[in-house]
């Protein structure tokens, strides 16, 4: 398996936790992983961007237009990182974007059309509301990946994701995190967006 | 099958693993992104595996380097880690170490930051290795970094030379799966072998060492040719049109790019893991095989420069690869693609992103810049600094507080410690020009330990004087919460010591040091200004403030101590009665306007003296001008300074802060000390003669005013002296005769006729006066007729009322007294009588008052001096009867029971208890009520209180042309009100004689009801000047008791004035305006309403309340808080108004005081979730 991912958001949204979840997942599967995270000044309330490459890769940076998966926890950061996503090419389907935002139609119309034309799947899901309603708004990140696992082309299964969440997050939050993951997964399944 | 444990780790963690796997014995580091994670991981491995490695956080990189280097000299393996600019700090020992060489392996890990993402430069540490002449290893990923380290140590020991490992950001902060190797435990005992020729080599020997070093490098370069684990060729072939030499991360990027372009087996790659000294053999051989070679390396052309024949080389030197910024795969992909096409190598076409990127660039995404965390104490400090010195210069330093830039409180951020050194340099440069600009330097606690002390020592030694604020959040925050020396916590828990910043600052010679809590913004502002004042004193020096509060991201629980949930009002509260308002769309009457206000002191003064005006002149030392200003309204300042009840001081706003200005004392000073012959002169002669009956303050004032109007004035008084109650009803020790007479000279000077010993009603009637041509008359006859409340016995010798007593003493009719005197009453006359009695020989003087001290009408100063002079005062004693017995006067008393204090704090008598011991005395002085003596004046209507009935606005009596003023109208009142009354009567007469309406436009006469206030929160408290008094033993005769302080004290007192309502051009409004909307012209300040957002900050901060704009009480979207406070939890809503981002808000409550319209408010009784 070769998967290139971009995870973007704002400092404090738990981007690094997601990175660790995917790393744990890859390790368990015996897959090589290389990625890059932001620290220091770039974190003090700024944009956070993680590159993650699972498979046969040497460089930790995803090239723009190469990402199979874009996970964005904030809509402006989604705009900033949208050009990372891979268009469809020679029969191969385009990449998938999963964006946390309240308004499913927030994307600029022209951009939406362009992405559709290029075979790029864009899915807007209000993960923060789900997490907040479940009582743990800090797990917005968990909710978003839960939703993502419901997509048939998402490279990681719900079960494997669940195991990784349990491995990486503190035990006192296991129960609620799994409930959030599950609820988001089910909402994804029911949404028939796919 | 690889049995080793696999983990996904950060590059720095892989490096730490490599360090412990190499059996390193000594590890030192200083935090710096992107290197900070290495040391804590070494500690973790140490603890997990119980390793014998000494680990320390050193105070800076040079210190770390030297500590570790000394370990290497004893034969132990040592390593030091830092960021690339930290290596600059350690360059001195580095350069020397290459010459001297090492014994135990010595590894320098220097992490570069191409971009740069969190550094001042994107300098290339490989260049530093080249400069220092040591070999450097450049890993392409975390795995390789881990593998290079044991080899690096071996090389170091083999060649006795320090070796560098240079990971870039993308290696240090990459995540990769690595395998854990077994940890070597190398037994080595420290053995420092004496060899001064080597360890302390002098210049001559250095030459030899250098020669040896050059040879070492040659040998190493040769050996590098055969390190095929790190320097190898892929896709090797005999001939190639295009080849790549890739160093470090360049290799990793090239691999993925070639894979994507379908060229992963096409293009030969020479990977270089050891860029210096370059293994020239394999490099030259590779170049020979290729027609064109691209060199890929970060950050500078270190490999490229070492290649001698560059004819085939493409790369940084010819500008193909950009020489600034990080090498991104997008850029490299384009370059490789282009080069391949140029030599006809087929390349996979990749879709262009141009169109998408063009569309994305057109979407307006708000710029997101790094900012201080919500609740960060630095924000509070910077907000206070900007408030205290809106136009200061703010040299700052490296750390989280660099972000103070966003609050416009950081001007420079150069390198570690530069805040202080820039501060001192700037100070001297401005001193050269004699210019005074506030310089406030800010530095963090950890940075201060790193390199602040050196700068501070220099500042003190070389006489710099500025304010330094050490922002002590007790942690190294920006780099990830490492401990500072202040905590005493060592890297691996070995015994250490907690240091004190205060001691260090004092050790640098600083004499002015304060420790503050930045969350108390008000106090910060006050202390900052105090500190600045200290630096400007001739005997002043450096002023250091330590703003101490923990990093709230590190110590989250700190905020749980006092959570303050806040909310932002969007709609003005109903009592304000405003519609919804928006910045830039405010109606004109709600915009700020400059307005001179009447100061409370002037407003409360019955004769409206421009008190603020003359105090300002005194503060400038312009005493003559000050006295002139007083004389415009008050011809009797010397008397006023002694007798006035000081309503001005009661409302003085300084009193809200500490004590009111000693206004009266200032006036007395001028009147007594300044000889100024300039007086007001009479106006043009007018037709009309006026008779003033009575020469007390009311009559004299009326006479003065009328004479200035231009009328002829005659004063009649039944007494043989001028002055009324001032002359015959006041203690001489309070108003000496000389002072009174000197003051009354003005009467003669103005040409006012004086007829003493003339009683109107007896010697002359009112009709006589009319016949004599007096067109108007003022009855200023005072209230001298006693009305007894207690049935008195007639005994002229032993029972007398206070006024009569004082009159007889003044006229020399009483010159000595019996030993035993009793006074009944508590007003000033009663106290004056008591104090007069004691001066006339009475030994036992007792005063009896019917309520408590709080209700005593006399001035507190009078009462206090009476007590000091030995007069005994008894309270709650009510007289019920007087009789005679055995030659003594006997007074019966009952105890008075008082009520609870009323709304104004006074108590009433509600009942009398049983009688108490009767009091016997030789002389009883009683305080009856007094009314005007109208016995000889017919037809003047009186009130029920037996005072003269007048129209309250005009003071006209029931008879036409006759007016009344002073005590005759009000009953006994005070001096200043009598003056005001006389002035009022004079104006009425003037209008009367001019045929004008007496009543028109007179509503504003008299004291003001609404008085302005000024902000006092940020003013430093200073005590009021003491009014010196004559010591009791020196009070012989009727010497004046209250004296004057010296001129300096007077001027200092005047400087305490807050200038309420009068702009004194402090420029605060102009400097503080966040929009730069206020400018200064000759006429004063001007607001540019096109720029004004209505934030109201100028109004709030104006120290004199000279700008008007109401508080709207709701957010108008002016964005002042975003500009000057910039908290990530204050965000702009869709309608432009501010809302709280509950996700990031930490309930610190600091924002409440920011809004000029008080739109942010704390929610009461809400617990933090």
XYZ file of N, CA, C and O in Angstrom, chain B residues 196-333:
552
model
N 49.654 20.063 28.687
C 49.379 21.491 28.502
C 49.737 21.975 27.111
O 49.129 22.899 26.600
N 50.675 21.336 26.487
C 51.040 21.792 25.141
C 49.868 21.631 24.194
O 49.739 22.375 23.218
N 49.053 20.619 24.494
C 47.898 20.422 23.630
C 46.704 21.208 24.152
O 46.137 22.040 23.441
N 46.348 20.959 25.426
C 45.105 21.547 25.971
C 45.195 23.055 26.117
O 44.200 23.750 26.068
N 46.414 23.594 26.360
C 46.532 25.058 26.460
C 47.466 25.581 25.402
O 48.271 26.469 25.655
N 47.345 25.011 24.211
C 48.322 25.332 23.162
C 48.397 26.827 22.904
O 47.394 27.507 22.737
N 49.641 27.295 22.885
C 49.889 28.706 22.566
C 49.942 28.871 21.045
O 50.061 27.879 20.327
N 49.880 30.079 20.550
C 49.829 30.302 19.095
C 50.879 29.538 18.298
O 50.585 28.984 17.242
N 52.086 29.443 18.806
C 53.125 28.774 18.036
C 52.768 27.307 17.826
O 52.915 26.754 16.749
N 52.244 26.692 18.895
C 51.857 25.286 18.813
C 50.591 25.132 17.982
O 50.371 24.104 17.357
N 49.750 26.145 17.980
C 48.523 26.111 17.190
C 48.840 25.901 15.723
O 48.097 25.228 15.001
N 49.943 26.504 15.304
C 50.351 26.338 13.915
C 50.566 24.864 13.624
O 50.108 24.329 12.621
N 51.228 24.183 14.540
C 51.492 22.755 14.358
C 50.202 21.950 14.397
O 49.994 21.028 13.604
N 49.339 22.343 15.319
C 48.057 21.655 15.427
C 47.261 21.829 14.141
O 46.568 20.906 13.693
N 47.360 23.019 13.585
C 46.623 23.276 12.347
C 47.104 22.382 11.231
O 46.330 21.805 10.465
N 48.432 22.260 11.190
C 49.011 21.400 10.158
C 48.477 19.980 10.313
O 48.086 19.321 9.354
N 48.455 19.545 11.595
C 47.963 18.197 11.883
C 46.507 18.079 11.471
O 46.082 17.062 10.917
N 45.744 19.108 11.749
C 44.321 19.110 11.425
C 44.102 18.964 9.929
O 43.271 18.173 9.471
N 44.860 19.726 9.157
C 44.692 19.659 7.703
C 44.967 18.259 7.195
O 44.285 17.762 6.290
N 45.952 17.615 7.794
C 46.273 16.255 7.384
C 45.117 15.311 7.753
O 44.740 14.446 6.967
N 44.559 15.534 8.930
C 43.428 14.706 9.369
C 42.312 14.784 8.345
O 41.721 13.777 7.942
N 42.018 16.006 7.910
C 40.908 16.196 6.982
C 41.170 15.451 5.667
O 40.279 14.844 5.082
N 42.399 15.537 5.237
C 42.752 14.821 3.992
C 42.491 13.330 4.155
O 41.899 12.695 3.296
N 42.924 12.794 5.261
C 42.748 11.364 5.501
C 41.276 11.014 5.602
O 40.832 9.988 5.098
N 40.541 11.855 6.287
C 39.113 11.573 6.465
C 38.427 11.591 5.100
O 37.609 10.733 4.776
N 38.749 12.602 4.321
C 38.139 12.715 2.988
C 38.373 11.432 2.203
O 37.483 10.918 1.538
N 39.598 10.923 2.301
C 39.914 9.694 1.596
C 39.092 8.532 2.125
O 38.518 7.759 1.358
N 39.008 8.417 3.452
C 38.251 7.304 4.023
C 36.772 7.421 3.698
O 36.079 6.407 3.513
N 36.278 8.637 3.579
C 34.862 8.828 3.258
C 34.501 8.195 1.916
O 33.369 7.813 1.675
N 35.502 8.115 1.014
C 35.214 7.522 -0.287
C 34.734 6.093 -0.156
O 34.033 5.580 -1.025
N 35.148 5.433 0.954
C 34.773 4.028 1.066
C 33.660 3.766 2.064
O 33.380 2.616 2.394
N 33.003 4.805 2.571
C 31.872 4.554 3.490
C 30.632 4.365 2.636
O 29.840 5.268 2.436
N 30.488 3.153 2.123
C 29.413 2.956 1.163
C 28.045 2.891 1.823
O 27.035 2.913 1.139
N 28.014 2.800 3.119
C 26.695 2.814 3.756
C 26.029 4.181 3.592
O 24.801 4.263 3.515
N 26.834 5.250 3.538
C 26.230 6.580 3.435
C 26.557 7.274 2.123
O 25.847 8.187 1.707
N 27.641 6.870 1.464
C 28.014 7.481 0.184
C 27.983 6.393 -0.858
O 28.861 5.544 -0.929
N 26.948 6.351 -1.660
C 26.822 5.253 -2.634
C 26.123 5.741 -3.888
O 25.521 6.808 -3.923
N 26.237 4.881 -4.915
C 25.611 5.247 -6.193
C 24.436 4.298 -6.442
O 24.563 3.081 -6.268
N 23.349 4.834 -6.902
C 22.213 4.015 -7.351
C 22.055 4.230 -8.854
O 22.343 5.299 -9.372
N 21.540 3.216 -9.516
C 21.359 3.273 -10.982
C 22.686 3.580 -11.677
O 22.741 4.353 -12.642
N 23.726 2.935 -11.194
C 25.044 3.207 -11.754
C 25.133 2.744 -13.197
O 24.541 1.765 -13.593
N 25.775 3.474 -14.034
C 26.019 3.056 -15.402
C 27.274 3.719 -15.913
O 27.785 4.666 -15.325
N 27.765 3.247 -17.022
C 29.021 3.742 -17.567
C 28.886 5.172 -18.034
O 29.781 5.994 -17.834
N 27.775 5.417 -18.699
C 27.571 6.774 -19.177
C 26.130 7.181 -18.941
O 25.226 6.355 -19.079
N 25.933 8.435 -18.599
C 24.556 8.932 -18.429
C 24.467 10.369 -18.898
O 25.439 11.130 -18.788
N 23.330 10.689 -19.492
C 23.160 12.068 -19.960
C 22.983 13.006 -18.779
O 23.349 14.168 -18.818
N 22.375 12.443 -17.688
C 22.014 13.306 -16.569
C 22.142 12.509 -15.288
O 21.637 11.383 -15.193
N 22.865 13.053 -14.343
C 23.002 12.386 -13.051
C 22.760 13.374 -11.924
O 22.793 14.594 -12.119
N 22.478 12.830 -10.763
C 22.203 13.691 -9.598
C 23.163 13.355 -8.471
O 23.363 12.179 -8.136
N 23.789 14.370 -7.910
C 24.515 14.214 -6.642
C 23.585 14.779 -5.571
O 23.213 15.955 -5.610
N 23.180 13.907 -4.644
C 22.184 14.344 -3.662
C 22.723 14.160 -2.258
O 23.138 13.065 -1.876
N 22.726 15.258 -1.478
C 23.197 15.184 -0.092
C 22.029 15.281 0.864
O 21.112 16.073 0.648
N 22.058 14.478 1.910
C 21.080 14.591 2.985
C 19.647 14.486 2.494
O 19.292 13.615 1.703
N 18.826 15.409 2.889
C 17.397 15.404 2.572
C 17.194 15.497 1.062
O 16.173 15.030 0.522
N 18.191 16.078 0.381
C 18.095 16.172 -1.070
C 17.905 14.798 -1.682
O 17.167 14.616 -2.667
N 18.572 13.796 -1.094
C 18.454 12.431 -1.590
C 17.026 11.933 -1.423
O 16.442 11.365 -2.349
N 16.455 12.143 -0.234
C 15.096 11.650 0.037
C 14.097 12.279 -0.922
O 13.235 11.600 -1.486
N 14.236 13.574 -1.127
C 13.309 14.266 -2.021
C 13.473 13.740 -3.444
O 12.503 13.448 -4.144
N 14.757 13.596 -3.858
C 15.014 13.139 -5.225
C 14.383 11.774 -5.457
O 13.770 11.538 -6.502
N 14.503 10.876 -4.481
C 13.966 9.529 -4.649
C 12.463 9.561 -4.942
O 11.999 8.921 -5.889
N 11.732 10.296 -4.136
C 10.279 10.326 -4.329
C 9.899 11.044 -5.618
O 8.956 10.647 -6.310
N 10.639 12.088 -5.956
C 10.334 12.828 -7.182
C 10.581 11.942 -8.402
O 9.767 11.870 -9.319
N 11.723 11.272 -8.411
C 12.042 10.408 -9.551
C 11.013 9.294 -9.672
O 10.619 8.924 -10.788
N 10.575 8.767 -8.544
C 9.562 7.714 -8.551
C 8.305 8.224 -9.236
O 7.723 7.557 -10.096
N 7.896 9.389 -8.879
C 6.664 9.935 -9.453
C 6.813 10.231 -10.945
O 5.880 10.079 -11.723
N 8.034 10.657 -11.334
C 8.255 10.994 -12.740
C 8.546 9.748 -13.567
O 8.798 9.858 -14.767
N 8.529 8.603 -12.920
C 8.776 7.356 -13.658
C 10.245 7.155 -13.964
O 10.599 6.415 -14.883
N 11.117 7.841 -13.223
C 12.544 7.779 -13.546
C 13.348 7.073 -12.464
O 14.569 7.204 -12.418
N 12.666 6.295 -11.616
C 13.366 5.765 -10.441
C 14.512 4.834 -10.807
O 15.424 4.618 -10.013
N 14.500 4.291 -12.038
C 15.645 3.454 -12.402
C 16.486 4.065 -13.503
O 17.463 3.470 -13.957
N 16.101 5.220 -13.918
C 16.742 5.837 -15.069
C 17.935 6.687 -14.720
O 18.940 6.683 -15.416
N 17.775 7.461 -13.666
C 18.766 8.517 -13.388
C 19.749 8.045 -12.322
O 19.334 7.668 -11.221
N 21.017 8.029 -12.618
C 21.999 7.655 -11.590
C 22.056 8.714 -10.497
O 22.007 9.912 -10.777
N 22.101 8.225 -9.276
C 22.193 9.137 -8.129
C 23.417 8.793 -7.305
O 23.616 7.632 -6.927
N 24.223 9.802 -7.041
C 25.295 9.641 -6.072
C 24.810 10.270 -4.781
O 24.626 11.481 -4.695
N 24.601 9.394 -3.775
C 24.184 9.931 -2.489
C 25.421 10.281 -1.681
O 26.360 9.496 -1.565
N 25.416 11.493 -1.107
C 26.538 11.936 -0.279
C 26.023 12.145 1.147
O 25.201 13.004 1.394
N 26.508 11.328 2.064
C 26.132 11.478 3.462
C 27.176 12.240 4.247
O 26.961 12.602 5.390
N 28.341 12.479 3.616
C 29.438 13.163 4.315
C 29.881 14.339 3.458
O 30.865 14.255 2.709
N 29.162 15.470 3.476
C 29.448 16.583 2.586
C 30.779 17.282 2.820
O 31.271 17.953 1.933
N 31.344 17.168 4.056
C 32.668 17.741 4.279
C 33.459 16.853 5.230
O 32.918 16.448 6.258
N 34.694 16.606 4.980
C 35.382 16.911 3.720
C 34.877 15.986 2.607
O 34.678 14.786 2.820
N 34.626 16.567 1.441
C 33.968 15.844 0.368
C 34.822 14.666 -0.102
O 36.021 14.815 -0.314
N 34.227 13.484 -0.238
C 34.994 12.348 -0.797
C 35.179 12.567 -2.305
O 34.390 12.089 -3.135
N 36.189 13.307 -2.638
C 36.336 13.802 -4.011
C 36.531 12.680 -5.025
O 36.130 12.804 -6.180
N 37.114 11.597 -4.588
C 37.340 10.495 -5.529
C 36.046 10.034 -6.161
O 35.907 10.010 -7.385
N 35.101 9.637 -5.295
C 33.865 9.106 -5.866
C 33.073 10.200 -6.548
O 32.388 9.966 -7.553
N 33.186 11.384 -6.067
C 32.453 12.481 -6.693
C 32.980 12.749 -8.091
O 32.220 12.820 -9.062
N 34.287 12.852 -8.185
C 34.866 13.122 -9.515
C 34.560 11.995 -10.471
O 34.230 12.225 -11.649
N 34.679 10.755 -9.971
C 34.409 9.598 -10.837
C 32.970 9.665 -11.340
O 32.697 9.388 -12.528
N 32.055 10.020 -10.448
C 30.647 10.080 -10.861
C 30.429 11.167 -11.906
O 29.752 10.946 -12.923
N 31.019 12.314 -11.678
C 30.817 13.439 -12.617
C 31.354 13.077 -13.987
O 30.778 13.422 -15.029
N 32.462 12.341 -13.988
C 33.049 11.924 -15.276
C 32.071 11.144 -16.125
O 32.060 11.235 -17.340
N 31.229 10.324 -15.458
C 30.318 9.456 -16.206
C 29.136 10.227 -16.783
O 28.425 9.714 -17.654
N 28.888 11.376 -16.270
C 27.663 12.086 -16.666
C 27.979 13.273 -17.549
O 29.048 13.864 -17.473
N 26.974 13.581 -18.404
C 27.123 14.786 -19.204
C 26.713 16.022 -18.434
O 27.214 17.105 -18.635
N 25.718 15.841 -17.587
C 25.213 16.965 -16.789
C 24.894 16.435 -15.412
O 24.355 15.325 -15.279
N 25.268 17.188 -14.400
C 25.025 16.759 -13.019
C 24.271 17.839 -12.276
O 24.642 19.018 -12.295
N 23.181 17.406 -11.599
C 22.436 18.323 -10.721
C 22.836 18.026 -9.286
O 22.839 16.862 -8.871
N 23.246 19.045 -8.574
C 23.575 18.850 -7.162
C 22.380 19.300 -6.316
O 21.937 20.444 -6.405
N 21.861 18.361 -5.517
C 20.725 18.684 -4.639
C 21.202 18.645 -3.198
O 21.600 17.587 -2.699
N 21.196 19.762 -2.511
C 21.596 19.804 -1.101
C 20.913 20.981 -0.413
O 20.541 21.961 -1.056
N 20.711 20.824 0.882
C 20.178 21.927 1.718
C 21.305 22.434 2.595
O 21.999 21.624 3.220
N 21.551 23.635 2.807
C 20.807 24.814 2.419
C 21.635 25.688 1.466
O 21.102 26.475 0.711
N 22.958 25.511 1.567
C 23.888 26.305 0.754
C 24.682 25.346 -0.145
O 24.653 24.135 0.063
N 25.385 25.835 -1.138
C 26.124 24.953 -2.059
C 27.449 24.443 -1.493
O 28.514 24.622 -2.098
N 27.379 23.758 -0.347
C 28.621 23.290 0.286
C 29.305 22.220 -0.559
O 30.515 22.253 -0.797
N 28.503 21.258 -1.050
C 29.094 20.208 -1.894
C 29.563 20.833 -3.203
O 30.685 20.597 -3.667
N 28.693 21.659 -3.765
C 28.988 22.288 -5.052
C 30.300 23.045 -5.013
O 31.094 22.981 -5.950
N 30.528 23.798 -3.938
C 31.719 24.629 -3.877
C 32.984 23.798 -3.804
O 34.058 24.237 -4.217
N 32.859 22.552 -3.287
C 34.058 21.735 -3.156
C 34.406 21.009 -4.457
O 35.466 20.401 -4.576
N 33.478 21.047 -5.419
C 33.753 20.408 -6.708
C 34.574 21.393 -7.524
O 34.149 22.518 -7.771
N 35.727 20.924 -7.967
C 36.605 21.898 -8.619
C 36.184 22.205 -10.042
O 36.143 23.353 -10.459
N 35.857 21.186 -10.792
C 35.461 21.436 -12.180
C 33.940 21.512 -12.231
O 33.260 20.497 -12.190
N 33.452 22.718 -12.341
C 32.014 22.916 -12.279
C 31.352 22.984 -13.644
O 30.186 23.335 -13.773
N 32.077 22.655 -14.687
C 31.531 22.892 -16.021
C 30.262 22.103 -16.276
O 29.403 22.534 -17.022
N 30.104 20.936 -15.663
C 28.906 20.142 -15.935
C 27.834 20.340 -14.861
O 26.774 19.726 -14.924
N 28.160 21.144 -13.842
C 27.333 21.170 -12.640
C 26.175 22.169 -12.753
O 26.382 23.312 -13.157
N 24.958 21.731 -12.440
C 23.812 22.630 -12.259
C 23.426 22.557 -10.791
O 23.597 21.530 -10.146
N 22.894 23.646 -10.277
C 22.500 23.587 -8.859
C 22.219 24.968 -8.306
O 21.493 25.741 -8.913
N 22.795 25.242 -7.141
C 22.530 26.528 -6.483
C 23.391 27.636 -7.044
O 22.957 28.794 -7.121
N 24.631 27.286 -7.433
C 25.541 28.345 -7.840
C 25.090 29.040 -9.110
O 25.374 30.225 -9.312
N 24.379 28.302 -9.963
C 23.896 28.988 -11.179
C 22.451 29.447 -11.026
O 21.802 29.814 -11.998
N 21.949 29.356 -9.805
C 20.614 29.867 -9.549
C 19.476 28.966 -9.958
O 18.311 29.342 -9.839
N 19.803 27.777 -10.453
C 18.722 26.885 -10.882
C 17.864 26.491 -9.680
O 16.641 26.520 -9.737
N 18.563 26.137 -8.608
C 17.841 25.862 -7.372
C 17.816 27.151 -6.574
O 18.867 27.770 -6.351
N 16.614 27.589 -6.142
C 16.530 28.878 -5.416
C 17.423 28.865 -4.184
O 17.502 27.843 -3.480
N 18.101 29.980 -3.940
C 19.029 30.042 -2.824
C 18.406 30.506 -1.516
O 19.097 30.701 -0.519
N 17.064 30.746 -1.554
C 16.385 31.051 -0.304
C 15.219 30.092 -0.175
O 14.662 29.675 -1.178
N 14.843 29.791 1.043
C 13.675 28.948 1.235
C 14.004 27.473 1.161
O 15.055 27.057 0.675
N 13.070 26.692 1.653
C 13.273 25.261 1.702
C 13.152 24.649 0.319
O 12.385 25.129 -0.515
N 13.911 23.571 0.102
C 13.799 22.812 -1.158
C 12.518 22.005 -1.073
O 12.438 21.032 -0.345
N 11.528 22.405 -1.833
C 10.259 21.687 -1.774
C 10.155 20.702 -2.934
O 10.700 20.959 -4.016
N 9.456 19.593 -2.721
C 9.343 18.607 -3.800
C 8.752 19.203 -5.081
O 9.144 18.812 -6.187
N 7.848 20.174 -4.949
C 7.257 20.771 -6.152
C 8.335 21.422 -7.009
O 8.361 21.285 -8.223
N 9.219 22.145 -6.324
C 10.287 22.868 -7.017
C 11.261 21.886 -7.651
O 11.629 22.020 -8.821
N 11.668 20.892 -6.852
C 12.649 19.933 -7.349
C 12.072 19.116 -8.503
O 12.759 18.825 -9.494
N 10.803 18.785 -8.386
C 10.156 18.019 -9.456
C 10.208 18.800 -10.768
O 10.552 18.255 -11.824
